[in-house]
Amino acid sequence: MNKLSLEERVALRDSVHQLLTNECDESAVRTTMETTSGFDPVLWNKLAEMGIVGLIINEDQGGAGVGPIELETVMEEVGAALLCSPLLASGVLAAELLNALQNDDVSSQLLPAIADGSCIATAALTGQSGCWTEGGVTVSAKGNTNEWLLSGSASYVLHGQNANVLLVAASTSDGLSMFVVEAEADGLSISGLPTFDHTLRLAEISFDKVAAERITTQRPVWDAVIQALDITLVALAGEQAGAAEHCLAATVDYAKTRIQFGRAIGSFQAIKHMAADLLLETESSISAARHAAACLADGTDDATEAVSLAAFACADTFVSTAATSVQMYGGIAFTWEHPAHLYLRRARADAQLFGSSSFYRERFIQQLEA
Amino acid sequence: MDTNNKIADEELRAQVRSWLGENWTQAKAASLKQHQPLWGASDELKSWLAEVVSARWAAPRWPTEWFGRDLSNKQAKIIEAEFAAVRAPGTGQDRTNLWANTLLAGGTEVLKSKLIGPLLQGEVNMCLLYSEPNAGSDLAGIRTRADRQEDHYVVNGQKVWTSGAMTADYGMLIARTDWDVPKHQGISYFYCPMKQEGIEVRPLRQITNESQFNEVFITDALIPAENLLGNFNQGWQMLQTALAYERLIMGEGARGPRSGGNKKAKNVEVLIALAREAGVLEQPKLRQDIAQMIAYKKLNALNGARGKADISQGASSSLMSLGKLAMSRILHEEARLRTEILGPGSLFEGSDYSDAENANFLTFQAYLTSIGGGTDQIQRNIIGERVLGLPKEPEVDKKIPFREVRAS
Ligand SMILES: Cc1cc2nc3c(=O)[nH]c(=O)nc-3n(C[C@H](O)[C@H](O)[C@H](O)COP(=O)(O)OP(=O)(O)OC[C@H]3O[C@@H](n4cnc5c(N)ncnc54)[C@H](O)[C@@H]3O)c2cc1C
């Protein structure tokens, strides 16, 4: 894994910022979120061309070959702009899962196409319970070396309805395995779920004896899943921190210009104190997300602790910042046309995507107990 | 009746009970329950209210000439208790009918005769024409103008966030009637007819994806002179009376989940029912939070009951000012806990996911109480200044003629 220098990272951030400013402003987000796929293929290609989709994919597989630090940086911009895309599903979760499984054949078959954006991949790792532990898996596989058939169901599959390829966790007679399934496979039924965050796409998938290719690996499969989830959590934390920071900045700008009682509302202590409290939270969430990224990049002993902390700190901060901003704006933010609710919806969704804050608080304290 | 023409408590209770027994039939209760439009009253409700009004149960604290019985607060509560016991609506309007109370407090005889009866009977739809794009918390900053011409006023300006304006017959309107005096002193309060050419209502889409509030554009709209409430240029005082009623009502409750949704909770708090169904009721932190939340609700109800005991008609007791702030916390916290209980199940919307739909809807709808009717921040200022007597914040534009006031 390469690490970019600080200047390179700033340049990366700027170019993503530039692209999203041009192609992913609020009206573009509103248009895209109401389309069936929920993402803009033109912008997706541009992100791939810039190397964003393949950011954490090795260079010899067509990616940029960088790691969590650069990913977190990009995701702060993604969050601020409310980008609608399968980036987290394909370029992060699925890509890292393949990295983690260390099966060269499957990796070289899939990663180059994931990196250039032509293949959208995602991972089906949990069922109806939405529980992100090994026990949450409700797909099972029967077969032998050459032929495997999957049955059961998976849910909360990020961009499942847009995927060309699914990585599916399934239990077999000798433990958990990971499988590759083509989206067109017989017996597979993928249905989009109606999410209240319209910028999000989730699917429910049922498997009725679906032919699948088993990804052989030397590693315990759930360890690979945890590695993939951890970097996904860091990416999500970056998104949340970036989005929260943006929410607060926009609200503070408004508080400087909105006049009531002959003065800017920001001159009232009630508003000032809310803003100051949120600044403490948003700055803390940025620290948490960046620290987790650095720990993961360096493989430090306390990486799990750092990732867990970022997971709940950033989730909670984004929710409270978006929620408080509505109160700070007043009536204007109660309208559909105002962007505040788009952030509040994204915040509430992000806070549930890979497990709740209480789940990660528990994981955090377990690390500290150890 | 005793010699003072006063009725004894027990006799009153017996009278209400027997009247309800005869008139509040199961068929009526069922048809009322079936027809519950979101805005305005159903025909079934209207015809029931007409019976309640003509039997003088609608506003028992009010004088007899206005459909009342001149009863004490204590006796009115006996009536309310009997109605509540059989879940019959329609009484207690002397506390809860914002429109009729405001009209009774400040209306001309002509207007009262024309509208109080229909208001109590749910025949008239109303809205509040207060907020403007540049005057929300600072309502005294309104710029909609009303100019007297012969026997009516001509109104021009724009209102915003006007809930229910689409269906309203009248709006309680504040407008500037004198620009050369300080901001609070040049405002008048009107009952403005809504169904006229000069009033254009444009719906706004809300974050709940509904459209109940609107922009209202007013161009040379006419208001008959007898529709002035309170004195000319003393609309601010009238507004305080009306706001006190509004906040009182908002402190007592709010709209429930959009999809009905409380069916699960027979005889048990809805959060307990939801948590039990999700199998998380035994989680210690959540359990404590649910307990705390239900406590907030009970304490607010107790405050309300204690506050009501001190007041006769609408006058705001200090306990009453706390209700709206308390309710705001309750509603936000309830929505948070519903989300927490559902976990990832809260991610969805639509009728197939009614628990999630409710959690998300209530999350947004809670802002109606924490922003509408005066924000929580304004409510805290009011409690600090008017109830606790803390020094007021200096107001930079309070004493200058309104013409010179700075706007957004
Ligand atoms: C769902 C809904 C329904 C509504 N229905 C109606 C209706 O039917 N009719 C009607 O007339 N209006 C209605 N309103 C409008 C409502 O009364 C106003 O939104 C509210 O009074 C706040 O005004 P504003 O939106 O202009 O916010 P602003 O006044 O601009 O306030 C912005 C922020 O500044 C804060 N602030 C302002 N002044 C102070 C201060 N002095 N001290 C501390 N903080 C301050 C506020 O608390 C808020 O956080 C409705 C609003 C909502 C959300």
XYZ file of N, CA, C and O in Angstrom, chain B residues 10-68:
236
model
N -72.399 16.673 42.235
C -72.929 15.338 41.946
C -74.095 15.389 40.968
O -74.247 14.538 40.107
N -74.888 16.446 41.144
C -76.026 16.582 40.240
C -75.539 16.829 38.805
O -76.052 16.258 37.844
N -74.503 17.670 38.697
C -73.936 17.968 37.382
C -73.397 16.692 36.733
O -73.679 16.376 35.584
N -72.650 15.948 37.538
C -72.058 14.708 37.009
C -73.164 13.774 36.487
O -73.048 13.211 35.403
N -74.224 13.677 37.266
C -75.325 12.798 36.853
C -75.960 13.285 35.554
O -76.272 12.500 34.652
N -76.102 14.618 35.457
C -76.698 15.181 34.235
C -75.869 14.861 32.998
O -76.399 14.436 31.972
N -74.546 15.124 33.087
C -73.682 14.872 31.923
C -73.747 13.401 31.566
O -73.869 13.030 30.400
N -73.636 12.577 32.611
C -73.577 11.147 32.369
C -74.848 10.679 31.650
O -74.784 9.936 30.688
N -75.976 11.175 32.117
C -77.194 10.671 31.495
C -77.354 11.230 30.078
O -77.792 10.546 29.168
N -76.911 12.492 29.915
C -76.979 13.049 28.550
C -76.102 12.247 27.594
O -76.522 11.901 26.493
N -74.901 11.940 28.046
C -74.001 11.163 27.193
C -74.582 9.774 26.937
O -74.522 9.255 25.820
N -75.156 9.211 27.981
C -75.762 7.885 27.841
C -76.821 7.875 26.749
O -76.919 6.927 25.966
N -77.606 8.960 26.702
C -78.669 8.999 25.700
C -78.158 9.340 24.313
O -78.655 8.844 23.306
N -77.173 10.225 24.262
C -76.800 10.786 22.957
C -75.526 10.223 22.329
O -75.387 10.216 21.122
N -74.580 9.825 23.157
C -73.306 9.317 22.619
C -73.442 7.809 22.387
O -72.983 6.995 23.166
N -74.106 7.479 21.304
C -74.368 6.066 21.039
C -73.138 5.394 20.460
O -72.241 6.062 19.931
N -73.124 4.084 20.535
C -71.982 3.345 19.976
C -71.845 3.594 18.483
O -70.740 3.687 17.968
N -73.000 3.714 17.822
C -72.956 3.939 16.380
C -72.255 5.251 16.062
O -71.425 5.349 15.158
N -72.574 6.282 16.856
C -71.940 7.591 16.623
C -70.441 7.511 16.877
O -69.636 8.017 16.102
N -70.096 6.867 17.981
C -68.669 6.750 18.316
C -67.932 6.052 17.184
O -66.853 6.478 16.774
N -68.539 4.995 16.666
C -67.871 4.228 15.612
C -67.732 5.045 14.334
O -66.672 5.063 13.710
N -68.784 5.769 13.962
C -68.699 6.493 12.689
C -67.739 7.681 12.795
O -67.076 8.058 11.852
N -67.644 8.254 13.995
C -66.680 9.345 14.196
C -65.255 8.840 14.079
O -64.378 9.497 13.527
N -65.054 7.652 14.627
C -63.715 7.086 14.619
C -63.290 6.752 13.194
O -62.128 6.874 12.820
N -64.302 6.370 12.414
C -64.010 5.953 11.050
C -63.641 7.142 10.150
O -62.817 7.019 9.261
N -64.279 8.267 10.403
C -64.049 9.422 9.540
C -63.211 10.469 10.253
O -63.737 11.289 10.987
N -61.915 10.410 10.034
C -61.048 11.394 10.688
C -60.154 12.072 9.663
O -59.028 11.642 9.435
N -60.654 13.120 9.032
C -59.801 13.807 8.067
C -58.637 14.476 8.800
O -58.757 14.796 9.984
N -57.534 14.632 8.080
C -56.352 15.207 8.698
C -56.597 16.659 9.069
O -56.142 17.169 10.072
N -57.315 17.336 8.213
C -57.513 18.758 8.410
C -59.006 19.045 8.382
O -59.716 18.537 7.519
N -59.507 19.833 9.334
C -60.935 20.147 9.347
C -61.727 19.019 9.986
O -61.177 18.004 10.406
N -63.040 19.209 10.063
C -63.887 18.236 10.758
C -64.739 17.470 9.754
O -65.187 18.013 8.755
N -64.973 16.196 10.042
C -65.856 15.392 9.188
C -67.309 15.796 9.452
O -67.613 16.400 10.485
N -68.193 15.421 8.535
C -69.619 15.720 8.739
C -70.135 15.055 10.008
O -70.948 15.621 10.735
N -69.630 13.848 10.261
C -70.058 13.121 11.462
C -69.686 13.906 12.720
O -70.489 14.045 13.648
N -68.445 14.417 12.720
C -68.000 15.184 13.889
C -68.814 16.468 14.028
O -69.245 16.834 15.123
N -69.034 17.127 12.894
C -69.787 18.387 12.949
C -71.175 18.166 13.545
O -71.633 18.958 14.375
N -71.824 17.097 13.134
C -73.184 16.944 13.633
C -73.170 16.581 15.121
O -74.046 16.993 15.887
N -72.145 15.855 15.548
C -72.009 15.578 16.981
C -71.726 16.885 17.755
O -72.344 17.155 18.791
N -70.815 17.687 17.219
C -70.484 18.940 17.903
C -71.718 19.826 18.032
O -71.907 20.511 19.048
N -72.564 19.808 17.009
C -73.781 20.621 17.070
C -74.641 20.196 18.270
O -75.196 21.038 18.988
N -74.710 18.899 18.496
C -75.477 18.419 19.663
C -74.838 18.871 20.968
O -75.514 19.299 21.902
N -73.482 18.773 21.010
C -72.769 19.151 22.235
C -72.966 20.643 22.511
O -73.207 21.062 23.648
N -72.888 21.441 21.438
C -73.029 22.890 21.614
C -74.449 23.231 22.074
O -74.632 24.012 23.013
N -75.449 22.610 21.454
C -76.801 23.019 21.828
C -77.161 22.519 23.231
O -77.998 23.113 23.904
N -76.487 21.473 23.692
C -76.699 21.041 25.082
C -75.818 21.821 26.064
O -75.812 21.542 27.263
N -75.031 22.771 25.534
C -74.177 23.633 26.347
C -73.045 22.904 27.077
O -72.638 23.284 28.170
N -72.574 21.860 26.477
C -71.418 21.178 27.087
C -70.104 21.622 26.445
O -69.033 21.281 26.934
N -70.160 22.325 25.321
C -68.937 22.595 24.557
C -67.969 23.509 25.306
O -66.762 23.304 25.287
N -68.528 24.524 25.966
C -67.676 25.520 26.612
C -68.299 25.932 27.949
O -68.693 27.070 28.146
N -68.369 25.001 28.887
C -69.145 25.239 30.112
C -68.623 26.392 30.978
O -69.393 26.968 31.755
N -67.338 26.747 30.826
C -66.822 27.859 31.640
C -67.296 29.210 31.107
O -67.204 30.218 31.787
N -67.730 29.223 29.857
C -68.121 30.480 29.227
C -69.473 30.972 29.727
O -70.278 30.190 30.245
N -69.741 32.285 29.512
C -71.035 32.827 29.918
C -72.184 32.187 29.150
O -71.998 31.708 28.026
N -73.354 32.219 29.754
C -74.503 31.564 29.139
C -74.847 32.174 27.782
O -75.328 31.488 26.900
N -74.600 33.488 27.612
C -74.950 34.068 26.313
C -74.087 33.522 25.183
O -74.421 33.669 24.012
N -72.950 32.916 25.492
C -72.098 32.317 24.450
C -72.000 30.806 24.629
O -70.928 30.244 24.733
N -73.135 30.170 24.675
C -73.216 28.711 24.646
C -72.677 28.042 25.907
O -72.557 26.832 25.967
N -72.327 28.862 26.921
C -71.700 28.287 28.099
C -72.663 28.099 29.247
O -73.883 28.190 29.093
